[in-house]
Short mmCIF file of C-alpha atoms and ligand atoms in Angstrom, two decimals:
data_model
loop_
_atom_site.label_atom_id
_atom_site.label_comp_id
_atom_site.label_asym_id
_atom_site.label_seq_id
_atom_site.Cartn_x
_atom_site.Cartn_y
_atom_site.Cartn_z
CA UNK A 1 -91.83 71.27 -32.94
CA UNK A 2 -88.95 74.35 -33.28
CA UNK A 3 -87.38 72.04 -36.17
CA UNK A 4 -91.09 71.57 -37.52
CA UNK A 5 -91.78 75.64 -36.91
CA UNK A 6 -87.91 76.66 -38.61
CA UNK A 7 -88.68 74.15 -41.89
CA UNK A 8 -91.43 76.44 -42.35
CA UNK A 9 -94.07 73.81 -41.16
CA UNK A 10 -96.90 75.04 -38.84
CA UNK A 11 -96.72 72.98 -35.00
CA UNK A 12 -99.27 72.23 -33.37
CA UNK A 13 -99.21 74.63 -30.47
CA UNK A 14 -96.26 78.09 -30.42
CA UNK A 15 -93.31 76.14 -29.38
CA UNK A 16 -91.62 77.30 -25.22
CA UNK A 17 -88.48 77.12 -24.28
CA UNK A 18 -86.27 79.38 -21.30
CA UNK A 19 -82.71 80.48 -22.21
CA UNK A 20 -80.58 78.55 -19.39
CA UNK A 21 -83.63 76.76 -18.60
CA UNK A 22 -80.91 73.98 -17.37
CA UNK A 23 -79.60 76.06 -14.28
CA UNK A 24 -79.66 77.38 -11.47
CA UNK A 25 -83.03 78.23 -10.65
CA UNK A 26 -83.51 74.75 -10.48
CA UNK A 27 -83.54 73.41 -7.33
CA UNK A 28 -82.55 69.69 -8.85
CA UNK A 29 -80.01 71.34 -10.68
CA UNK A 30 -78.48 72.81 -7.37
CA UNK A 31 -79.06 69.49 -5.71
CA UNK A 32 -76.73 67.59 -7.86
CA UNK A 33 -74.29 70.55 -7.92
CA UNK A 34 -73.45 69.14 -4.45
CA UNK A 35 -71.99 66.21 -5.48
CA UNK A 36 -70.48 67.62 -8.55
CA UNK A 37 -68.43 70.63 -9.97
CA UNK A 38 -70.05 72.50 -13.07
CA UNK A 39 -67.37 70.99 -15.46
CA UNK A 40 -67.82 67.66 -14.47
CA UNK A 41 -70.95 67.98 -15.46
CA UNK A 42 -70.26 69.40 -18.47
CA UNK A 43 -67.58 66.27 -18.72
CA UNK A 44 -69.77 63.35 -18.28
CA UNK A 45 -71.87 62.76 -21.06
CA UNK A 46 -74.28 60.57 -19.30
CA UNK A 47 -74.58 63.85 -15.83
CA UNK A 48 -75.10 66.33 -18.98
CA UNK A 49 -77.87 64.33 -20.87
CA UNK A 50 -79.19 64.03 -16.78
CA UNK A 51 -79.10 68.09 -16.54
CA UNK A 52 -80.22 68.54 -19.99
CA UNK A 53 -83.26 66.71 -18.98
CA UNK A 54 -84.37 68.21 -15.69
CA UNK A 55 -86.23 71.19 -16.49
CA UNK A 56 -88.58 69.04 -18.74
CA UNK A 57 -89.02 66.81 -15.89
CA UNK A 58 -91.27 69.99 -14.41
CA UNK A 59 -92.27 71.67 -16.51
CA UNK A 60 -93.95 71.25 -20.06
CA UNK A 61 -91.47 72.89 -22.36
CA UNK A 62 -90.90 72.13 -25.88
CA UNK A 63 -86.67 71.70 -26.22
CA UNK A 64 -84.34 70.65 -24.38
CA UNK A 65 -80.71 72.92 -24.40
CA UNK A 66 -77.53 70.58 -24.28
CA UNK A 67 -76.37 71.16 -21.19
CA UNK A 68 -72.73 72.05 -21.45
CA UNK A 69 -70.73 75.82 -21.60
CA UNK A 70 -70.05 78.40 -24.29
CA UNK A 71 -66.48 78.64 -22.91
CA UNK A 72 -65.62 74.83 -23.13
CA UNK A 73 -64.16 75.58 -26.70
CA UNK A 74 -62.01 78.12 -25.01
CA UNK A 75 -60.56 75.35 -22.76
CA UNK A 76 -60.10 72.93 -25.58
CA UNK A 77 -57.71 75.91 -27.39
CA UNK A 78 -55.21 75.36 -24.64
CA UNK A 79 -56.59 78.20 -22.54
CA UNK A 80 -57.40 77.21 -18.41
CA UNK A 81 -61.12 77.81 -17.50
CA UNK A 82 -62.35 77.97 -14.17
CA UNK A 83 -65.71 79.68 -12.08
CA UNK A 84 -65.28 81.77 -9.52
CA UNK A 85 -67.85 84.01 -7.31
CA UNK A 86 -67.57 86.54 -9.70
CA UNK A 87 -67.95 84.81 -12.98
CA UNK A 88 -65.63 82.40 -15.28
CA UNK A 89 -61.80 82.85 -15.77
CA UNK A 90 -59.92 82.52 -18.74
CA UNK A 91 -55.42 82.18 -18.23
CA UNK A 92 -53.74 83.58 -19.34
CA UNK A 93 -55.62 86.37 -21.13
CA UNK A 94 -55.08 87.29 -24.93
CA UNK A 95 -53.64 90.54 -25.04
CA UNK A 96 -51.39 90.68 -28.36
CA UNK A 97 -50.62 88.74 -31.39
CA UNK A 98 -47.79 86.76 -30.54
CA UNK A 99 -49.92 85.29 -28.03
CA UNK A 100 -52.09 83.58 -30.40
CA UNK A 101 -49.49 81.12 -31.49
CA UNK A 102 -50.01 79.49 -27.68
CA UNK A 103 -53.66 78.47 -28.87
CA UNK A 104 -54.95 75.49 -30.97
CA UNK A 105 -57.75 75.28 -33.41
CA UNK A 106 -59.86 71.88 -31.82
CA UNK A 107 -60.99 69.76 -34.76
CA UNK A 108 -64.88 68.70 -34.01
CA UNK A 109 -63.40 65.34 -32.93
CA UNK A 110 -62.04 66.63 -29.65
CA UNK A 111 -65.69 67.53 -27.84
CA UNK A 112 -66.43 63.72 -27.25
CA UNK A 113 -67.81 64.70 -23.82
CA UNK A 114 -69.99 67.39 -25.90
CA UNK A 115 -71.01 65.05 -28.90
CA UNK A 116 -71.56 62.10 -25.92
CA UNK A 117 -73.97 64.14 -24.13
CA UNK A 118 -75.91 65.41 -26.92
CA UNK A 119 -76.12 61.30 -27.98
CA UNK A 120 -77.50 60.25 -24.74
CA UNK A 121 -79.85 63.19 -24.49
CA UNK A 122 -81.28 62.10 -27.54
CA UNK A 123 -81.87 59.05 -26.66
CA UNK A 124 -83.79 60.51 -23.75
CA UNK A 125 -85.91 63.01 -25.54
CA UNK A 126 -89.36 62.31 -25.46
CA UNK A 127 -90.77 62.33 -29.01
CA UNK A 128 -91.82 65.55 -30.39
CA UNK A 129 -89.58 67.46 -28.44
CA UNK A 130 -86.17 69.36 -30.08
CA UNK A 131 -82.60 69.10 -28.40
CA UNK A 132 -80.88 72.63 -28.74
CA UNK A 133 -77.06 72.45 -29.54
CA UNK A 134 -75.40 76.04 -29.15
CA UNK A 135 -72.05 78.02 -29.25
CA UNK A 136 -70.64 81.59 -28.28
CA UNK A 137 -70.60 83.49 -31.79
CA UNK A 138 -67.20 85.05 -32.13
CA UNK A 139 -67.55 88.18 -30.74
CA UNK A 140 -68.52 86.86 -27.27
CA UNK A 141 -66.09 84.25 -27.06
CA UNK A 142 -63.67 86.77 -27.93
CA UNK A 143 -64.53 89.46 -25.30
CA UNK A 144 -63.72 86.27 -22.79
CA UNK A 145 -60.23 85.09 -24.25
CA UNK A 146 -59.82 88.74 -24.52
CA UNK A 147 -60.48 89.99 -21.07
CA UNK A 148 -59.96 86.44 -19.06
CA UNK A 149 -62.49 87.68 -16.88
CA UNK A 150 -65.78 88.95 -17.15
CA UNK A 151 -66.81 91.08 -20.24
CA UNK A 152 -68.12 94.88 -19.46
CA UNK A 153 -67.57 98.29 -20.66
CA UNK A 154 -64.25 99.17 -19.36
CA UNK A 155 -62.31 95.97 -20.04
CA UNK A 156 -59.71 95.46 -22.66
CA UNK A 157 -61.68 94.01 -25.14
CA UNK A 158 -63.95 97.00 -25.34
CA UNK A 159 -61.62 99.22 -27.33
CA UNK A 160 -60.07 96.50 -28.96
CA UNK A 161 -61.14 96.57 -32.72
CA UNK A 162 -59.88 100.32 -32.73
CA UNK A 163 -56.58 99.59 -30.65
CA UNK A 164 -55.58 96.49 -32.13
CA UNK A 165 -56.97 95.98 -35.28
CA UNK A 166 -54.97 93.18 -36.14
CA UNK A 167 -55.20 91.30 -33.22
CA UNK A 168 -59.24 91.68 -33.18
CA UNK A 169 -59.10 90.62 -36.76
CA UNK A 170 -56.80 86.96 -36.42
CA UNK A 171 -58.40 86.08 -33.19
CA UNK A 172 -61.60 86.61 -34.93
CA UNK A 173 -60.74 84.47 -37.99
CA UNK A 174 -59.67 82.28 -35.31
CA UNK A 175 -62.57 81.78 -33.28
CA UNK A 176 -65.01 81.40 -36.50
CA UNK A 177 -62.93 78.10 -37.12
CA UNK A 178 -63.33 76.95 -33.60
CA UNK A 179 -67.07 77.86 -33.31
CA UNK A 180 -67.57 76.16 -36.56
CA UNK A 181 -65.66 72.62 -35.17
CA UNK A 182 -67.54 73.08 -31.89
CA UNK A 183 -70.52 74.09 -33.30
CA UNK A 184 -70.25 70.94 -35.99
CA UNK A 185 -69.40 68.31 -33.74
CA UNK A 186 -72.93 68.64 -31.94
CA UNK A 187 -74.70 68.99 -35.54
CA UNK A 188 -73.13 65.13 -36.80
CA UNK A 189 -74.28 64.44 -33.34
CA UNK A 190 -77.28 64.47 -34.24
CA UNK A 191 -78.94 68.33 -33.15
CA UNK A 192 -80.87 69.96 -35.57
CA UNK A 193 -81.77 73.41 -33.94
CA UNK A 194 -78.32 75.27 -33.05
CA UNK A 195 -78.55 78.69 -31.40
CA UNK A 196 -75.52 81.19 -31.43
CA UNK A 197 -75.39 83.18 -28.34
CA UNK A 198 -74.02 86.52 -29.20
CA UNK A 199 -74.44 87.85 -25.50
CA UNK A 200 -71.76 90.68 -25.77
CA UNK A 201 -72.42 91.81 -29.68
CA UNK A 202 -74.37 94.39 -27.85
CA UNK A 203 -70.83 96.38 -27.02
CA UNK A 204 -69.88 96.59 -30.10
CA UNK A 205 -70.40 99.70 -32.79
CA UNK A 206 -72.47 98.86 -35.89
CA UNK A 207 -69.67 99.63 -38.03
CA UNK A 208 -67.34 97.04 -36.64
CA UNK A 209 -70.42 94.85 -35.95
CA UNK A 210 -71.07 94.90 -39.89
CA UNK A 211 -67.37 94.66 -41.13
CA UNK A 212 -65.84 92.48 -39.03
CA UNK A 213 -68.62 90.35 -37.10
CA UNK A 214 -71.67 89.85 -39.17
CA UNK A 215 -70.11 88.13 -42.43
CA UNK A 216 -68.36 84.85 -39.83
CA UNK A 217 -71.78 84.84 -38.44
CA UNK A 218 -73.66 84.35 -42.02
CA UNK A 219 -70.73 82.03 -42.80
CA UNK A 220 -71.44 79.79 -39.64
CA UNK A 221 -74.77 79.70 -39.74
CA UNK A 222 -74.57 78.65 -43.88
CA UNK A 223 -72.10 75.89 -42.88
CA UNK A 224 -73.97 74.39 -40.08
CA UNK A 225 -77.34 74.71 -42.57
CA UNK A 226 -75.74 72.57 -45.14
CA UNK A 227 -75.00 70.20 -42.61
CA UNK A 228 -79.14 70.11 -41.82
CA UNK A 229 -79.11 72.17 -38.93
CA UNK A 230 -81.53 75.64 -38.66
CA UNK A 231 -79.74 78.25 -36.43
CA UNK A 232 -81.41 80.57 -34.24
CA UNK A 233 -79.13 83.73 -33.51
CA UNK A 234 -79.07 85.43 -30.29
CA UNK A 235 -77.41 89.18 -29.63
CA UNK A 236 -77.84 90.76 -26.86
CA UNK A 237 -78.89 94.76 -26.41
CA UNK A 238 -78.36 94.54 -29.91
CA UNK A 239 -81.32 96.72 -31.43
CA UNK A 240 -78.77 98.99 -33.13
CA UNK A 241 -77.42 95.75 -34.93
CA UNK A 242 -80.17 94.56 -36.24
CA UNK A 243 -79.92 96.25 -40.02
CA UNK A 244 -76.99 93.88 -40.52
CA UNK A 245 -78.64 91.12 -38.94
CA UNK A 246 -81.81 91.60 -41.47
CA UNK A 247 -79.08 90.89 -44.54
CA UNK A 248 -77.40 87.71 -43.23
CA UNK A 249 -77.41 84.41 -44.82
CA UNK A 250 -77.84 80.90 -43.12
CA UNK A 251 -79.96 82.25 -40.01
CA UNK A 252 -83.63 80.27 -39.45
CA UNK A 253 -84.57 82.53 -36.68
CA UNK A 254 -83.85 85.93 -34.44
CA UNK A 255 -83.90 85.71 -30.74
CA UNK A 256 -85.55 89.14 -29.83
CA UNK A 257 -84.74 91.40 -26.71
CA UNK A 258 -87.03 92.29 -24.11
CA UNK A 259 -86.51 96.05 -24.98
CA UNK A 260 -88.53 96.22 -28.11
CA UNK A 261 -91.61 94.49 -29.05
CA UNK A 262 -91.61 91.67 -31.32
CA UNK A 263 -93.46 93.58 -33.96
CA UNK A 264 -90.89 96.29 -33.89
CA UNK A 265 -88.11 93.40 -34.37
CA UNK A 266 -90.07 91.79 -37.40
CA UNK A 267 -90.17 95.52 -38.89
CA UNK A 268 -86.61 95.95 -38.58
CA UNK A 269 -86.06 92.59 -39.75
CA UNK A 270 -88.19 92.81 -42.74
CA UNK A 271 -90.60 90.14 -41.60
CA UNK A 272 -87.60 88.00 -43.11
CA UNK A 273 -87.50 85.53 -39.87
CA UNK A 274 -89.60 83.80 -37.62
CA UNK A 275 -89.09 85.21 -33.83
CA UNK A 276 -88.12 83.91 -30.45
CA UNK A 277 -88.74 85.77 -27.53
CA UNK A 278 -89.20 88.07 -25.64
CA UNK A 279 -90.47 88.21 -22.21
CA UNK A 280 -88.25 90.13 -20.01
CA UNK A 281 -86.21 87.43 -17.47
CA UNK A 282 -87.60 89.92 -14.45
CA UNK A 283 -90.83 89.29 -15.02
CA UNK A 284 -90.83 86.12 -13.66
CA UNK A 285 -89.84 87.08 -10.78
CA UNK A 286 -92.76 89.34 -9.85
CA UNK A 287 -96.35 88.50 -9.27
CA UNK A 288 -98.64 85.97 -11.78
CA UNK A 289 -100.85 89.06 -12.32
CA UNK A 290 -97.70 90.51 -14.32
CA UNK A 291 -96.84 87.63 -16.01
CA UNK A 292 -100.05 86.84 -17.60
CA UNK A 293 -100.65 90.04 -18.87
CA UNK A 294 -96.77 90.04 -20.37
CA UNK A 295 -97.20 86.17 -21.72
CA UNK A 296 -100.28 87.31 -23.44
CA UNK A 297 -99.39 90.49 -24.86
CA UNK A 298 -96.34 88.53 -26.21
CA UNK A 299 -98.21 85.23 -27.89
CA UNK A 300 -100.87 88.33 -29.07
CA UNK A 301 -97.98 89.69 -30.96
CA UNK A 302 -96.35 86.15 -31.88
CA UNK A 303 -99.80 85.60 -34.10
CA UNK A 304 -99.12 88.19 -36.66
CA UNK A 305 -95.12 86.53 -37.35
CA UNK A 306 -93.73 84.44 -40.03
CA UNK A 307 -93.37 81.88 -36.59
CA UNK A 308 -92.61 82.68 -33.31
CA UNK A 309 -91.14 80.58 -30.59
CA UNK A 310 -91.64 81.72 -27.11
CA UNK A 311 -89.08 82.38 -24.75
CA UNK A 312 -87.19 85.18 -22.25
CA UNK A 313 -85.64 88.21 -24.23
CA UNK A 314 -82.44 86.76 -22.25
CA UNK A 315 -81.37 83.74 -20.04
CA UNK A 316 -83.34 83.30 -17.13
CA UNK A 317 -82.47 84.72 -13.63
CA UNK A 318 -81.06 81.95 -10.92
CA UNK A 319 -83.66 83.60 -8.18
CA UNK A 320 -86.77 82.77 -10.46
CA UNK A 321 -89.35 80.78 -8.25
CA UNK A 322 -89.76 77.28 -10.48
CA UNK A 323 -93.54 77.80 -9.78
CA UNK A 324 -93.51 81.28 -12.28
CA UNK A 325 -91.63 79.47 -14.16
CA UNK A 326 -94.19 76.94 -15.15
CA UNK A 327 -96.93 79.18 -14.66
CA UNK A 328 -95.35 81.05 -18.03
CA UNK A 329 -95.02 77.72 -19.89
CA UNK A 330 -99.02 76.69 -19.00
CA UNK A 331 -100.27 80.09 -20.22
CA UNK A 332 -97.93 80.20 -23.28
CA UNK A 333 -99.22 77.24 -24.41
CA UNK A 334 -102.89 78.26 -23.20
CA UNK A 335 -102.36 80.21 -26.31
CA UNK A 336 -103.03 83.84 -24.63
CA UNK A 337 -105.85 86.10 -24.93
CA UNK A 338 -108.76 84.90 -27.51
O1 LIG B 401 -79.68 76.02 -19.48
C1 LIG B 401 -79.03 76.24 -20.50
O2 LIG B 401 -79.27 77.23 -21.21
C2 LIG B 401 -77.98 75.26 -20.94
C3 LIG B 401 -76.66 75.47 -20.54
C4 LIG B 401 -75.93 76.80 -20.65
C5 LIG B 401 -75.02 77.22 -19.66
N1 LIG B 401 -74.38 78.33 -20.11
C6 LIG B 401 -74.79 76.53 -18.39
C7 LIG B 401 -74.15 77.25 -17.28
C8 LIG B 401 -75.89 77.75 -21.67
C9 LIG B 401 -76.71 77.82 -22.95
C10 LIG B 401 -74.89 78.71 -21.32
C11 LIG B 401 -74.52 79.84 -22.18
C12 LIG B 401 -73.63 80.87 -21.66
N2 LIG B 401 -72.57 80.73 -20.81
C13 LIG B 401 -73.68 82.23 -22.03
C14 LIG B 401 -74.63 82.81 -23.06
C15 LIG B 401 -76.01 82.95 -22.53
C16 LIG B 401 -76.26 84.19 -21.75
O3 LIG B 401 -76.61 84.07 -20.57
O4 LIG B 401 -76.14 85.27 -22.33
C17 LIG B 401 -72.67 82.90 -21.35
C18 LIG B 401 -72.37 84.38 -21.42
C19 LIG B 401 -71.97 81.94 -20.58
C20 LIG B 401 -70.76 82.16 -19.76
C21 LIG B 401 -70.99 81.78 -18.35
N3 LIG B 401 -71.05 80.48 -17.90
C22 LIG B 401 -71.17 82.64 -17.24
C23 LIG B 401 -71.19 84.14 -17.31
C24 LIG B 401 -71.34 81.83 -16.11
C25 LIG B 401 -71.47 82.23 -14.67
C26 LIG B 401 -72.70 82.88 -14.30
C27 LIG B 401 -73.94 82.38 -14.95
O5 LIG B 401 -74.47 83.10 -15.82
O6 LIG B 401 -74.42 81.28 -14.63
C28 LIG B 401 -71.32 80.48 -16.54
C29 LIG B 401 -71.51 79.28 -15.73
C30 LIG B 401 -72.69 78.45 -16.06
N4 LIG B 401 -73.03 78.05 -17.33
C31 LIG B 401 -73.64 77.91 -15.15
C32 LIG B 401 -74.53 77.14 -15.89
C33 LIG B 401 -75.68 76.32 -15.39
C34 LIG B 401 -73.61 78.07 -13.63
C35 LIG B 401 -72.53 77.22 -13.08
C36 LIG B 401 -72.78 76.72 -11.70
O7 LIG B 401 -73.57 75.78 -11.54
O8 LIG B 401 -72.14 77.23 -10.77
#
C-alpha cells in the first residue's frame, strides 16, 4: 500500500507504520532477546525475517521494517561494533585522515545476512503489505564512526565540518559509497520502499547541511530510484533543513517531525511530497483520550496532502504500552474525525 501510495496510486485506506516498530516495546521482541544477542539477530537471516514479523503479528500495520541496524555497515568497514547500557560503540573512533585508510568500502555482496533476511521476510509478508529496507544517510553514520560513541552536542563530530574540513569531506564521500552498497544490496533483494534515517542531520548548520550533505542524499536516493525503489527520507529536528530538502532529487516522500504540523511541512516543502508522520512518540505513552484527539488531528491534516502515510514524528519509545500502540493503528485506520 506505501509502494501503491509513493507510485502516486491512491490505497485503499492511509497506510500505518511505527518507526522501530520491531523493538523493544515489544514484549516478544524482549522475549527472544533472552536467548539471543541483538547482532545475532541481526546475523541470522531466518531470527531477522522472525523479528521483522512480530509487530504485525499484533497489531494491524501496513509495512514491515527489515529488522537489522543502521550501524551494521559500520562493522562491515572494518570498524568493531558493540551495545552497551549507554548506547552502541564504534573502535576505534575516526579522528583524522590517515585513519581512513584502516576502513573498507563493502561491495553490496558482503550483507548476505542483510539481503537473506529481507528474502525470507518476503516470503513471509502477507500480501498487500510493504517490507521497508533502510540505511543511516551519511551524516548520521558519520557522527557514529566519528564519535565511537553516542552522537550529542559536545562530541567531536559536532565541530567537525569547521575543524576538519577535509576529513568531514573524504569520510563523507566515503560513507555515500557504503550507504549506496548497503542500501543496494536490500533493493536487488527485492525491497521497494527504502527509508534513509538522517537522525543526527538535525546538528548540523544549514550551510554545511546544503553544501556538503544534501547533494549525496539526492544522489542516493536517484540511484536506489533507478534501481525501482521509492525512498522516504527521515531527518531529525531538522525544520531548519528543510529548504534544501524541498530541492532534492530522487526522494518519494518526507518523514515529518512532531514539532511542526504536517501542513506547515507540506508548505515548506512546496506540497512537492507526500508526508509521513507525525505523531509525537510520547503520546503514546499517555492516556487514549490524548491519543485520539492527536491521531485525528493528524489523519485531519493527512487529507489535504499529495499522500500521507501515518506514523511517529520519530522512533517509538521502548516504555510504550503495546495496547496504545494498537489503539493508534485501529483509529488511524478508523480514518479520524468525519
Ligand atoms: O523496528 C525497526 O525500526 C527496525 C529495526 C531498527 C533498529 N534500529 C533496531 C534496533 C531500525 C530502523 C534502527 C535504526 C537506528 N539505529 C537508528 C535510526 C532511527 C532512530 O531512532 O533515529 C539509530 C540512531 C540507530 C542506532 C542504534 N541502534 C541505537 C542508538 C541503539 C541503542 C538504543 C536504541 O535506540 O534502541 C541501537 C540498538 C537497536 N537497534 C535496538 C534495536 C531493536 C535495541 C537493541 C537491543 O535489543 O538491545
Amino acid at each position: 500500500m506505501i509502494l501503491d501510495l509513493l507510485e502516486g496510486r491512491t490505497p485503499a485506506r492511509t497506510p500505518v507504520w511505527f518507526m522501530r516498530q520491531a523493538g523493544r516495546f515489544l514484549p516478544s521482541y524482549r522475549k527472544l532477546r533472552e536467548k539471543h544477542s541483538f547482532l545475532e539477530l541481526c546475523d541470522t537471516p531466518e531470527l531477522a525475517a522472525r523479528v521483522t514479523m512480530l509487530p504485525l503479528a499484533e497489531l494491524d500495520l501496513d509495512a514491515a521494517i527489515i529488522f537489522s541496524d543502521i550501524l551494521i555497515p559500520a562493522q562491515r568497514m572494518g570498524l568493531r561494533l558493540s551495545y552497551t547500557e549507554k548506547g552502541p560503540l564504534l573502535e576505534p573512533p575516526v579522528r583524522a585522515l590517515p585513519d581512513l585508510r584502516a576502513l573498507h568500502v563493502p561491495v553490496p555482496e558482503e550483507y548476505p545476512a542483510t539481503a537473506g533476511a529481507v528474502r525470507a521476510a518476503l516470503s513471509e509478508l502477507p500480501p498487500g503489505k510493504d517490507l521497508i529496507g533502510f540505511s543511516a544517510a551519511p551524516y548520521t553514520l558519520l557522527t557514529y564512526i566519528a564519535d565511537g560513541a553516542k552522537a550529542g552536542a559536545g562530541s567531536p563530530s559536532a565541530g567537525l565540518p569547521e575543524r576538519s574540513p577535509e576529513l568531514f569531506e573524504a569520510l563523507l564521500g566515503m560513507l555515500e559509497n557504503v550507504i549506496l552498497n548497503y542500501s543496494l544490496a536490500q533493493v536487488r533483494a527485492g525491497v521497494r520502499v527504502f527509508q534513509l534515517f538522517d537522525t543526527w542531520a538535525g546538528n548540523l548548520e544549514a550551510r554545511v547541511y546544503a553544501a556538503s550533505v544534501a547533494p549525496r542524499i539526492g544522489r542516493i536516493a536517484e540511484a536506489l530510484s533507478a534501481e525501482g525503489a521509492k525512498v522516504i527520507y527521515f531527518a531529525k529536528d531538522a525544520w531548519h533543513l528543510m529548504d534544501s530538502v524541498r530541492g532534492l532529487p530522487g526522494l518519494a516522500a518526507v518523514s515529518a517531525g512532531p514539532a511542526r504540523t504536517l501542513g506547515d511541512y507540506d508548505e515548506k516543502l512546496g506540497g512537492r511530497f507526500p508526508l509521513q508522520g507525525n505523531l509525537d512518540p510520547r503520546v503514546l505513552l499517555g492516556p487514549q483520550k490524548l491519543i485520539a484527539a492527536e491521531v485525528d488531528r493528524i489523519m485531519k491534516e493527512g487529507r489535504a496532502l499529495k499522500g500521507h502515510i501515518f506514523n511517529l514524528g520519530h522512533g517509538i519509545l521502548p516504555e510504550t504500552p503495546v495496547e496504545n500502540v494498537r489503539f493508534a493503528a485501529d483509529r488511524a485506520h478508523a480514518g479520524g474525525p468525519g
